[in-house]
CSV table of C-alpha atoms in Angstrom, one decimal:
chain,number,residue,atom,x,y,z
Y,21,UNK,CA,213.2,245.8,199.6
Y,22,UNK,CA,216.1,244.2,197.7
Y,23,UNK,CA,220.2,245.3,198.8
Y,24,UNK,CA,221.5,247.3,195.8
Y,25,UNK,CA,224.9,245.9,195.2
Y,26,UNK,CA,227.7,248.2,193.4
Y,27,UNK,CA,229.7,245.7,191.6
Y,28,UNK,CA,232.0,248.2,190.0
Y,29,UNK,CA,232.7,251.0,188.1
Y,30,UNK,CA,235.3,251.9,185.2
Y,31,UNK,CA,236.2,255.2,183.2
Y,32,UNK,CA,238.8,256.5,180.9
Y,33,UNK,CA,241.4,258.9,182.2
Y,34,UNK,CA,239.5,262.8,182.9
Y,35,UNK,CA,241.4,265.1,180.2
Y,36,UNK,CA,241.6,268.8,180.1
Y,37,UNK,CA,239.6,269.6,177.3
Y,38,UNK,CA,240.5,270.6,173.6
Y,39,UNK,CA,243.9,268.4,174.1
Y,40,UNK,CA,243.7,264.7,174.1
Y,41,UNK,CA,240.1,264.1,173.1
Y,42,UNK,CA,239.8,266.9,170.7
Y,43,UNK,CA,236.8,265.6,168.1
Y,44,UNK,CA,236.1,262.5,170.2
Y,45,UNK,CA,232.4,262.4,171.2
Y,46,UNK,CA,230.5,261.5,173.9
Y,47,UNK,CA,229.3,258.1,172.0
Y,48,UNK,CA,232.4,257.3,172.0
Y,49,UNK,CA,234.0,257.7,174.8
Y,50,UNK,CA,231.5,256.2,177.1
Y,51,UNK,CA,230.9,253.1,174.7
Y,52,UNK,CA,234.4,252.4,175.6
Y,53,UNK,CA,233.7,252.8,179.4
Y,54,UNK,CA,230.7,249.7,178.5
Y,55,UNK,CA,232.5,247.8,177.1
Y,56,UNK,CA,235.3,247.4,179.3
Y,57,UNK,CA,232.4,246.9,182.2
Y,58,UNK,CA,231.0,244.2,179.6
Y,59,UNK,CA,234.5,242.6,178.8
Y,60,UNK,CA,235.3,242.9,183.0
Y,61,UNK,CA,232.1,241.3,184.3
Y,62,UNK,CA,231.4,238.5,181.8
Y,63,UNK,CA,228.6,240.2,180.7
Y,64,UNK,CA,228.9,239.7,176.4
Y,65,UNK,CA,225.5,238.7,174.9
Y,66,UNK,CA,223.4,239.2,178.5
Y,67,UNK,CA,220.6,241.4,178.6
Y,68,UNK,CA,221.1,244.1,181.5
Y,69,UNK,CA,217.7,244.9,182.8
Y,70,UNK,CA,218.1,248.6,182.6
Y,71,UNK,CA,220.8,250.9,181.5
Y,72,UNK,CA,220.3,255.1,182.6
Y,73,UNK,CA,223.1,257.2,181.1
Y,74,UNK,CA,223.2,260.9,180.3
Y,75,UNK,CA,225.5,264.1,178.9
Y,76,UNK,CA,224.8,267.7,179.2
Y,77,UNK,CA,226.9,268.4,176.0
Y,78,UNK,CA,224.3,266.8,173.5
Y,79,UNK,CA,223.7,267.5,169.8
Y,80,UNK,CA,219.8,267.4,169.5
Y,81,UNK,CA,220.2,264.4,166.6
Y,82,UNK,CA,221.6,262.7,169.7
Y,83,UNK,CA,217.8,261.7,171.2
Y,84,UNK,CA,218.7,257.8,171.6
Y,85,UNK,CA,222.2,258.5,173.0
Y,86,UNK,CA,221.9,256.0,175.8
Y,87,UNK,CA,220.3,253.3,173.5
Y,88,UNK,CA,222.9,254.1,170.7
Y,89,UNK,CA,225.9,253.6,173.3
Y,90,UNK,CA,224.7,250.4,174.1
Y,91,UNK,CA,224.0,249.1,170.7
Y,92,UNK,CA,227.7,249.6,170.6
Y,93,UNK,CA,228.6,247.2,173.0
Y,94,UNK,CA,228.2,243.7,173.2
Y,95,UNK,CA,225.3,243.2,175.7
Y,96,UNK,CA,222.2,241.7,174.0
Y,97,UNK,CA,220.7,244.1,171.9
Y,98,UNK,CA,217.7,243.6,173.6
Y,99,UNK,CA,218.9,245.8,177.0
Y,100,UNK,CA,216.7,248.5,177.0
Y,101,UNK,CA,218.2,252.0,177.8
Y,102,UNK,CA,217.0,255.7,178.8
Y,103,UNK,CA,219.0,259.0,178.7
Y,104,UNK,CA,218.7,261.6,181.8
Y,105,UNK,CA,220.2,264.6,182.9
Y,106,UNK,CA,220.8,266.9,186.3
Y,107,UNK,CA,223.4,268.8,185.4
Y,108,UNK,CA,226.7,267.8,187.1
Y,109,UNK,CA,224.6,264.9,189.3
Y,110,UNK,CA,223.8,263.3,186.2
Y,111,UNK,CA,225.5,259.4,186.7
Y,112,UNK,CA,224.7,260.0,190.2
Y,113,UNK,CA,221.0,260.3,189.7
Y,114,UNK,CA,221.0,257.9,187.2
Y,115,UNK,CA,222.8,255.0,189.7
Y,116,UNK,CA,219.8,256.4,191.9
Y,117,UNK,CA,217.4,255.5,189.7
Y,118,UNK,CA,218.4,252.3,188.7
Y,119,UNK,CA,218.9,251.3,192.2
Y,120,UNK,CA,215.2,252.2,193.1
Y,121,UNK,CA,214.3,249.6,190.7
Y,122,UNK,CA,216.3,247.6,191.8
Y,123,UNK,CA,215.8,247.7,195.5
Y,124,UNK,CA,211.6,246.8,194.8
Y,125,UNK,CA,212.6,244.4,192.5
Y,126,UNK,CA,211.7,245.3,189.1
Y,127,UNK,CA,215.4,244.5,187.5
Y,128,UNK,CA,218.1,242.9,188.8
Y,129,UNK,CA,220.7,244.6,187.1
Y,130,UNK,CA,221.6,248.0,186.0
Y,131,UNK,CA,224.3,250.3,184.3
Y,132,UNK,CA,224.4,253.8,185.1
Y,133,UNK,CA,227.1,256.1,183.5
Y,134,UNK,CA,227.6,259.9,181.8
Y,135,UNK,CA,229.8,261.5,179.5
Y,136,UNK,CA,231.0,264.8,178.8
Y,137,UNK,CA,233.3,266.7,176.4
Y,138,UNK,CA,233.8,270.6,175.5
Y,139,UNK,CA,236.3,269.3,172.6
Y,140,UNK,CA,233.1,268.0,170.4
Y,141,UNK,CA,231.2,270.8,171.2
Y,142,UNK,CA,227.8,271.1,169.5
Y,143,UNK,CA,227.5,274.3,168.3
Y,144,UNK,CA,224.2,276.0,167.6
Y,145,UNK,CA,223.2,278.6,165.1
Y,146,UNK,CA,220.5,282.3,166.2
Y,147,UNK,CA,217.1,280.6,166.2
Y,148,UNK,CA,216.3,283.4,163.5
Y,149,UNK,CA,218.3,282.0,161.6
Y,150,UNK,CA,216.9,278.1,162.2
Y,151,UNK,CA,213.5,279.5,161.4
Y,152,UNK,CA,214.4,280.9,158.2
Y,153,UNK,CA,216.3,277.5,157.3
Y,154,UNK,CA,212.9,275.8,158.5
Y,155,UNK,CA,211.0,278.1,156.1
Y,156,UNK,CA,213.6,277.5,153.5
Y,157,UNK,CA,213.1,274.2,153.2
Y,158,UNK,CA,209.0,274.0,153.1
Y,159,UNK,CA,209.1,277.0,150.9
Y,160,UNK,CA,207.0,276.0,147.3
Y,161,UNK,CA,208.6,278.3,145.2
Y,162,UNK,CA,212.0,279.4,143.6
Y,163,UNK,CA,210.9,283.0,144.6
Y,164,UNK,CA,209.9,282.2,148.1
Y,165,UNK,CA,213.9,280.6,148.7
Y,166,UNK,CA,215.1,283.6,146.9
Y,167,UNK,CA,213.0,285.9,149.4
Y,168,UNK,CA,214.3,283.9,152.4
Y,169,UNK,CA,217.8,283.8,151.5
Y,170,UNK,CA,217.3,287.6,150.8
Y,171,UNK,CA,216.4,288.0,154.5
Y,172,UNK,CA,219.2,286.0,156.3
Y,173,UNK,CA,221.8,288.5,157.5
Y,174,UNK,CA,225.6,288.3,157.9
Y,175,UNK,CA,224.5,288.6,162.1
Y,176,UNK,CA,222.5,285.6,161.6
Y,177,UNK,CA,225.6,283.1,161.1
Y,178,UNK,CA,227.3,284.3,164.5
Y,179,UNK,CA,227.3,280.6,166.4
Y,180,UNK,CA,226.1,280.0,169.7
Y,181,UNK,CA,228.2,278.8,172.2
Y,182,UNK,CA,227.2,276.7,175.0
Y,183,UNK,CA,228.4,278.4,178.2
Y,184,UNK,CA,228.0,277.3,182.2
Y,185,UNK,CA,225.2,280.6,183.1
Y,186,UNK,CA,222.2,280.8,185.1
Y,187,UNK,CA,220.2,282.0,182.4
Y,188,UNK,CA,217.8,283.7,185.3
Y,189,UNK,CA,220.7,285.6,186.9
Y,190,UNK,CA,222.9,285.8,183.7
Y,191,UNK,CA,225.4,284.7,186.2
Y,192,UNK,CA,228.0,281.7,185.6
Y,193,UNK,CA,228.3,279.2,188.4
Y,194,UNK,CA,231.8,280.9,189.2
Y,195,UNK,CA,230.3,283.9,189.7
Y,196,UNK,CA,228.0,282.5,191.7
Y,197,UNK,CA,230.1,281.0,194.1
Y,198,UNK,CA,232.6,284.1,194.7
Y,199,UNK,CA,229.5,285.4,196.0
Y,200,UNK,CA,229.1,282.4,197.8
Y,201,UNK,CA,232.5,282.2,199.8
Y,202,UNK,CA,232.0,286.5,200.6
Y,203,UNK,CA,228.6,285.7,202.5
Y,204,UNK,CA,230.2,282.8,203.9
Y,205,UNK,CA,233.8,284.3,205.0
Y,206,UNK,CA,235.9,281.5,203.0
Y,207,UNK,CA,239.3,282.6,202.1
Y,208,UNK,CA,241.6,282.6,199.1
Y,209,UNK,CA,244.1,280.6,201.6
Y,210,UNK,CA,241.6,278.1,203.3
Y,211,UNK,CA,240.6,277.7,199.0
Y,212,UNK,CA,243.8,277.0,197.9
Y,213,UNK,CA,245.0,274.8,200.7
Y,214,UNK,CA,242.2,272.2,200.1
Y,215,UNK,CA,242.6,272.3,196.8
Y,216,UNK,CA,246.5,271.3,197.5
Y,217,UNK,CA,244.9,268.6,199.2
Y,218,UNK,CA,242.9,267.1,196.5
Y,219,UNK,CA,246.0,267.0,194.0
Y,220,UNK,CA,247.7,265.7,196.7
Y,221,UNK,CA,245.6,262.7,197.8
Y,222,UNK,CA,245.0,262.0,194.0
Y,223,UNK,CA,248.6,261.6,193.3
Y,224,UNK,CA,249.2,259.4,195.9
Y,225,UNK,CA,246.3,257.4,195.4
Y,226,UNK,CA,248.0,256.7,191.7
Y,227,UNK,CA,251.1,255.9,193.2
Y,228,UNK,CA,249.5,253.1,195.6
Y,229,UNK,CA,247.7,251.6,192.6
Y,230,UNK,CA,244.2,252.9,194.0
Y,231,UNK,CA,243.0,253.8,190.6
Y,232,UNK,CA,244.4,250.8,188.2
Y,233,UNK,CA,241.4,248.9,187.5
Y,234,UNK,CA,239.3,252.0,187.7
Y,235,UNK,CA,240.9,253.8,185.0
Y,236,UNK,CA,241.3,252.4,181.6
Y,237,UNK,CA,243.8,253.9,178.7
Y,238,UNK,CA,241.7,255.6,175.9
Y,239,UNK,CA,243.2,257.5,173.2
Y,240,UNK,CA,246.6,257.8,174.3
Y,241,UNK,CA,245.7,258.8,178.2
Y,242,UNK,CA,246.7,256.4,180.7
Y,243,UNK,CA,245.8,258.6,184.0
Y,244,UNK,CA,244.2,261.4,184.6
Y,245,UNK,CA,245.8,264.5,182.8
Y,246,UNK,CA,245.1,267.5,185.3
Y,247,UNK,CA,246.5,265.5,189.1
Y,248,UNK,CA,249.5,267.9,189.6
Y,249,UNK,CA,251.7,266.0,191.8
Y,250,UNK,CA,254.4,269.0,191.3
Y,251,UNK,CA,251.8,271.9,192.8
Y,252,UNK,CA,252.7,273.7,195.8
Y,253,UNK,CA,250.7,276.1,197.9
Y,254,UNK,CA,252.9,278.7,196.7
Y,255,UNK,CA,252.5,278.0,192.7
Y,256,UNK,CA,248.7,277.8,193.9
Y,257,UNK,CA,248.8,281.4,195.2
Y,258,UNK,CA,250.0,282.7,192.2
Y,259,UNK,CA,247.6,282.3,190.4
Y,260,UNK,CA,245.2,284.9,189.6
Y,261,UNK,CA,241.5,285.2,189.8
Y,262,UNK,CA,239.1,283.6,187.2
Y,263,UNK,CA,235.7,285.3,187.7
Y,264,UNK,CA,236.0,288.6,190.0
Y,265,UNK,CA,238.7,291.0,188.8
Y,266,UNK,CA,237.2,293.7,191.1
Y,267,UNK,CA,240.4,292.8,193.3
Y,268,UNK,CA,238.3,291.0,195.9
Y,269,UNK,CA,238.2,287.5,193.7
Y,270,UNK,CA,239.3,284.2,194.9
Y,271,UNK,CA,238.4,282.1,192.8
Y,272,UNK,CA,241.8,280.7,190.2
Y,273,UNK,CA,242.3,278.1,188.0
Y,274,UNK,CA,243.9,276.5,190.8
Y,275,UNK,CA,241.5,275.9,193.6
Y,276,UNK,CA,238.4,275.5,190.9
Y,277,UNK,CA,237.6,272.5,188.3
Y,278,UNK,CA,238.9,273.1,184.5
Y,279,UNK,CA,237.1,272.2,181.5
Y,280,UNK,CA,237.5,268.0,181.4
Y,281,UNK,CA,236.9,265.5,179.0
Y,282,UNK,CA,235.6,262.0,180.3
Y,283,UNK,CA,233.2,259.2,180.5
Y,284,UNK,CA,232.7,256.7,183.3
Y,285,UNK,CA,230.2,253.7,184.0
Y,286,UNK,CA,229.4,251.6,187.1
Y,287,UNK,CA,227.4,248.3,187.4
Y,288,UNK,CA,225.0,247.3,189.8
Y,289,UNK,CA,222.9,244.4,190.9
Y,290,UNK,CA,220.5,243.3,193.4
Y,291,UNK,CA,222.7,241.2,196.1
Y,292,UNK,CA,221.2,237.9,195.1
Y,293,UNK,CA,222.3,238.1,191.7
Y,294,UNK,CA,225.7,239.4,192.2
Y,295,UNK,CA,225.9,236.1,194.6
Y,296,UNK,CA,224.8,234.3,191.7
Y,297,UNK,CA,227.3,235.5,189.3
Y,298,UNK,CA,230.0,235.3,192.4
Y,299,UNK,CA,230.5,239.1,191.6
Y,300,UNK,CA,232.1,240.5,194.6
Y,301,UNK,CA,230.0,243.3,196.0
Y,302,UNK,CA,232.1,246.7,196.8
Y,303,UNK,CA,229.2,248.1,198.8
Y,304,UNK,CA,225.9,249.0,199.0
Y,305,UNK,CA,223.6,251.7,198.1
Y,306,UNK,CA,221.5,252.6,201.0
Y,307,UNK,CA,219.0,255.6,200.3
Y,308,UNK,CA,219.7,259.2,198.5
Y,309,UNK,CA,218.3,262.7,198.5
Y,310,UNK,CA,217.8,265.5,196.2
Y,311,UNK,CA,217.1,268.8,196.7
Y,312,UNK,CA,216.9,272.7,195.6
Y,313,UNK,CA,217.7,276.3,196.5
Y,314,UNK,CA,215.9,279.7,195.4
Y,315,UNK,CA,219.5,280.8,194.1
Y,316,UNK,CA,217.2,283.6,192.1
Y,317,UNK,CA,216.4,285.1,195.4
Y,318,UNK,CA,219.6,285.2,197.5
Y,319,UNK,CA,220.4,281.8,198.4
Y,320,UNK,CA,223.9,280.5,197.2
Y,321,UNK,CA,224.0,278.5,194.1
Y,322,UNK,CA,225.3,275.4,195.1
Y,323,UNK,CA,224.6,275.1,198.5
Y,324,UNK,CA,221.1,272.2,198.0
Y,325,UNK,CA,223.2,269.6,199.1
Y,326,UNK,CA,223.3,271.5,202.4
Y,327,UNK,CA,219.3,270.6,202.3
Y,328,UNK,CA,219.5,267.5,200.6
Y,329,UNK,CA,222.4,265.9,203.3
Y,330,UNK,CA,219.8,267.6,206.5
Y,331,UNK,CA,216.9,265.4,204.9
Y,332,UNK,CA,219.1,262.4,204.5
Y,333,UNK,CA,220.5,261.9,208.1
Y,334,UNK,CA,217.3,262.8,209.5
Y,335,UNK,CA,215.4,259.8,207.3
Y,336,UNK,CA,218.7,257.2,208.2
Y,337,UNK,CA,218.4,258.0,212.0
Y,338,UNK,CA,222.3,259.3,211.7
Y,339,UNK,CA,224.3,262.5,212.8
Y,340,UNK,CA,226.9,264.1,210.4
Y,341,UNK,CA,229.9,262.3,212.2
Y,342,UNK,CA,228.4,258.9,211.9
Y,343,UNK,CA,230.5,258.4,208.5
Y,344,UNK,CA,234.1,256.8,207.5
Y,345,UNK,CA,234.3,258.6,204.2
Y,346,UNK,CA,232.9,261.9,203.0
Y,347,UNK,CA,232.9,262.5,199.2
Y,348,UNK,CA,231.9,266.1,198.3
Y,349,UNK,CA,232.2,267.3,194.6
Y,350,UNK,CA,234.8,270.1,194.4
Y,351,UNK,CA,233.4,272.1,191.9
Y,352,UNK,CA,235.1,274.7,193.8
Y,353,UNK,CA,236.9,274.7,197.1
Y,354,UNK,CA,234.8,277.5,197.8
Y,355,UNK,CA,231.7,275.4,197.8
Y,356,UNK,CA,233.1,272.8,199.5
Y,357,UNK,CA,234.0,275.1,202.3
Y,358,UNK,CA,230.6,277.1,202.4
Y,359,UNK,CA,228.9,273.4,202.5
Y,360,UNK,CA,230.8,272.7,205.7
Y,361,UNK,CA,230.8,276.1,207.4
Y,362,UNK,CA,226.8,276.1,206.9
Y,363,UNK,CA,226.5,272.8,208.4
Y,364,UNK,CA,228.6,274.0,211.6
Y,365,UNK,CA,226.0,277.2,211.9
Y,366,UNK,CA,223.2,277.2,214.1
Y,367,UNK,CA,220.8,279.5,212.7
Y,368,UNK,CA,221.1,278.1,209.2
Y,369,UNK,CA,220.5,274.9,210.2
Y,370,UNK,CA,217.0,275.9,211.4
Y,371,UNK,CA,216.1,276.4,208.0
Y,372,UNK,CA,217.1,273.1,207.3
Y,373,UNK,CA,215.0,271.4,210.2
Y,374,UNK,CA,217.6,270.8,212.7
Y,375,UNK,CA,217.5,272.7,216.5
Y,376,UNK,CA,221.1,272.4,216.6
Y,377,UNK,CA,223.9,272.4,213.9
Y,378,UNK,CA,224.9,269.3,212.1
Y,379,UNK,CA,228.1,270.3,213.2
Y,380,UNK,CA,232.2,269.8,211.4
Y,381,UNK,CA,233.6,266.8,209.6
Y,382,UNK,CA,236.8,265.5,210.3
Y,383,UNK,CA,238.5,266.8,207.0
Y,384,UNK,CA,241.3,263.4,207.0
Y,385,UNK,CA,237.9,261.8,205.6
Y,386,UNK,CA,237.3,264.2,203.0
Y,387,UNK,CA,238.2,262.8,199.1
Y,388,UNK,CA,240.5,260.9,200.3
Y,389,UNK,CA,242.1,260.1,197.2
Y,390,UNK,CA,241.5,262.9,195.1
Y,391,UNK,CA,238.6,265.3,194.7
Y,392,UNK,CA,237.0,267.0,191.3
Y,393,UNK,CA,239.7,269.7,191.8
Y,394,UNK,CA,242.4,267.3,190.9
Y,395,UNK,CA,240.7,264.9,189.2
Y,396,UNK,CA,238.5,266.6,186.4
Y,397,UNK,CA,234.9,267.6,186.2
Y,398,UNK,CA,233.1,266.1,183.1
Y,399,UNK,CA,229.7,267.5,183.8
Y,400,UNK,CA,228.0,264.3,183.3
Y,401,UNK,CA,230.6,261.5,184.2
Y,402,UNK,CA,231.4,262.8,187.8
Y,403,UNK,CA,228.4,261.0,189.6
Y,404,UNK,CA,229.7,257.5,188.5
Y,405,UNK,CA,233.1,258.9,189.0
Y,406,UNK,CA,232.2,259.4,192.6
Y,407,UNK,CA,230.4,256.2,193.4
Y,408,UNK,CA,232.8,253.7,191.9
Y,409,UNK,CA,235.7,255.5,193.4
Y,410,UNK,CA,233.9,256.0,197.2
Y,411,UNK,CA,233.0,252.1,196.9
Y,412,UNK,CA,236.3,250.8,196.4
Y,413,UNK,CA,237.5,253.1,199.2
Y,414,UNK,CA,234.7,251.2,201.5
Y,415,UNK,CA,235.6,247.9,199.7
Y,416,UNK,CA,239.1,248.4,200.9
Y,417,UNK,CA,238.2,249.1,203.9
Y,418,UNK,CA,236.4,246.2,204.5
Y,419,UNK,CA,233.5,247.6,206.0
Y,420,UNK,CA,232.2,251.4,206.8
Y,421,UNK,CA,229.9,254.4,205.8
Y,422,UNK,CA,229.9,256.9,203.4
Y,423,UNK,CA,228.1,260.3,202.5
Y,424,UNK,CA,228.2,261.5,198.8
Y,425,UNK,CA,227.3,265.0,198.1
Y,426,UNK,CA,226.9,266.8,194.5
Y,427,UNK,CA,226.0,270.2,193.5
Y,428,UNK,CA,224.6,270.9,190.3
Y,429,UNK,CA,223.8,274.0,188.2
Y,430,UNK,CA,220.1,275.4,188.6
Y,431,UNK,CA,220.5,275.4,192.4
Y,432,UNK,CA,219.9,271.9,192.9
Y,433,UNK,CA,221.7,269.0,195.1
Y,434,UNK,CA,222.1,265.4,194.6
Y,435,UNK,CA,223.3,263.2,197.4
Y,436,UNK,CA,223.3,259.4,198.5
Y,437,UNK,CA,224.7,256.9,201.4
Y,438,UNK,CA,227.2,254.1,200.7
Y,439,UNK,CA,228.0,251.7,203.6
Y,440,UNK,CA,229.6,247.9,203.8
């Protein structure tokens, strides 16, 4: 098996949504994101051997949207491209993917990348009313219109709005995870106080230069528009709950993601063609798990990394200390916090195949500079967010390991190992 080299990632600045990107699509902005990769890495006219890409928020016309982003670029039309999608492990599944192929050496080069907005939102219409438009238009008669027309009702033009719920539990994933952190005993202090961190470690990451060549200006955005170097624990406590108003909700604005805008790509290669193009390699991709949860009958929502992470260190020989860097996508604090409390429980991690707990995390490794929190969340661009981000921090470091965790919606887990 081939090294999978990451060469590098870039993205434009995560935005709240409806503000700076208002009408800007998810063409768009991740086209950008390629072709600053294409413009960074030489790569104008060469033929990428595969390119994996995906959005959750995608019009249906939008079928080819990997293949139409790079025909946008300047890579050699002839790069083939796919679209995919796992929810909010999107990019991360996709740079998955594309290192499998590369690792048994069926390309030597990938692109892996996701994009998300709620500003272009694509709005959808009843599906009586679509079937009535469908028999509209193959009617044979002027009658037969007239009849269909006749039968459309002033209820039928009521748009659909794409919203984050379980459509098994009707629940949305907010909801889910206040009933996560109650099983689990996480406070609305211990919530709050890591989400402090995250804005905290992402500010100062901007002021050292951390994120200068990962971030590229787009539409007026320089940085990323929801870091709040100005936050304190105390504006944090203020604020009130978002999805449990019973009085026992935890869950704010504050220690949850907000609606982002944002796109990012990464690059990778095989390690004997990045040494051919004298690319210097960040880190490597060294194996990755996926997994799922029966959140229908009682299990929490996002808690599959908690499987997919057991599987992983198990496979790679390696305890849950053996790591310089832990990236865990901050959906919520709350999740975070369950993730880590379950993995210092014995009996729960019987179920997932150990005798004795995984154990705790020193927390000075966790998102070092910045987590989703602070950052943004665009569904499908936090994966490559992650990776490029995580393999600088390894690059900088000059050597070391690191564990990447992502939850996703439908109860499932994505998670991969990074070392140097």
């Amino acid at each position: 098996m081939k090294k999978v080299a990451i060469i590098g990632g870039v993205r434009i600045p995560f935005v709240k949504s409806f503000k700076e990107y208002n009408h800007i699509s998810n063409q768009e902005m991740l086209t950008t994101c390629l072709n600053a990769l294409v413009t960074r890495y030489g790569l104008e006219g060469k033929r990428i051997g595969e390119v994996a890409l995906g959005a959750l928020l995608n019009r249906s016309t939008e079928w080819n949207f990997a293949r139409e982003c790079i025909m946008g670029t300047a890579l050699d039309p002839h790069t083939p491209a796919y679209n995919l999608q796992r929810a909010c492990g999107t990019s991360l599944d996709a740079t998955i993917q594309l290192g499998l192929r590369i690792a048994c050496g069926q390309i030597d080069t990938g692109i892996s990348g996701g994009s998300d907005t709620n500003s272009d939102i694509p709005l959808l219409f009843k599906q009586q009313l679509a079937w009535k438009l469908v028999d509209l238009r193959s009617a044979k008669s002027f009658r037969e219109r007239l009849k269909i027309l006749a039968a459309i009702r002033f209820k039928d033009l009521a748009p659909v709005y794409p919203s984050i719920v379980e459509p098994r539990t009707g629940l949305s994933m907010g909801q889910h995870t206040e009933k996560m952190v109650k099983e689990w005993g996480i406070t609305r202090q211990e919530q709050d106080a890591l989400a402090y961190q995250s804005h905290m470690n992402a500010a100062k990451a901007y002021n050292d230069g951390f994120f200068n060549d990962l971030v590229i200006p787009f539409k007026g955005a320089k940085r990323d528009t929801i870091v709040r170097a100005d936050t304190t624990p105390e504006k944090l406590a203020a604020l009130k709950p978002a999805f449990d108003f019973s009085g026992n909700g935890t869950l704010t604005a504050g220690n949850s993601t907000l609606y982002t805008d944002g796109a990012a790509a990464l690059l990778l290669a095989s390690e004997e063609y990045a040494q051919q193009q004298n690319w210097p390699v960040q880190a490597h991709l060294v194996d990755a798990e996926s997994a799922a949860v029966d959140y229908v009958h009682g299990e929490g929502l996002l808690m599959a990394p908690t499987y997919a992470v057991a599987r992983l260190l198990k496979r790679n020989h390696l305890r849950l200390q053996d790591f310089d860097v832990y990236e865990i996508h901050e959906a919520f604090c709350g999740q975070v916090l369950c993730t880590l409390k379950a993995w210092e429980d014995a009996a729960y991690c019987k179920q997932l195949g150990w005798d004795t707990p995984l154990g705790s995390i020193d927390r000075r490794k966790l998102n070092t500079h910045g987590g989703s929190v602070a950052i943004g969340h665009p569904f499908a661009a936090t994966g490559a967010r992650i990776v490029a981000q995580t393999a600088k921090i390894l690059q900088q470091r000059g050597s070391g390991r690191a564990l990447i965790s992502i939850c996703t919606a439908g109860g499932m887990g994505v998670t991969a190992i990074l070392e140097r």
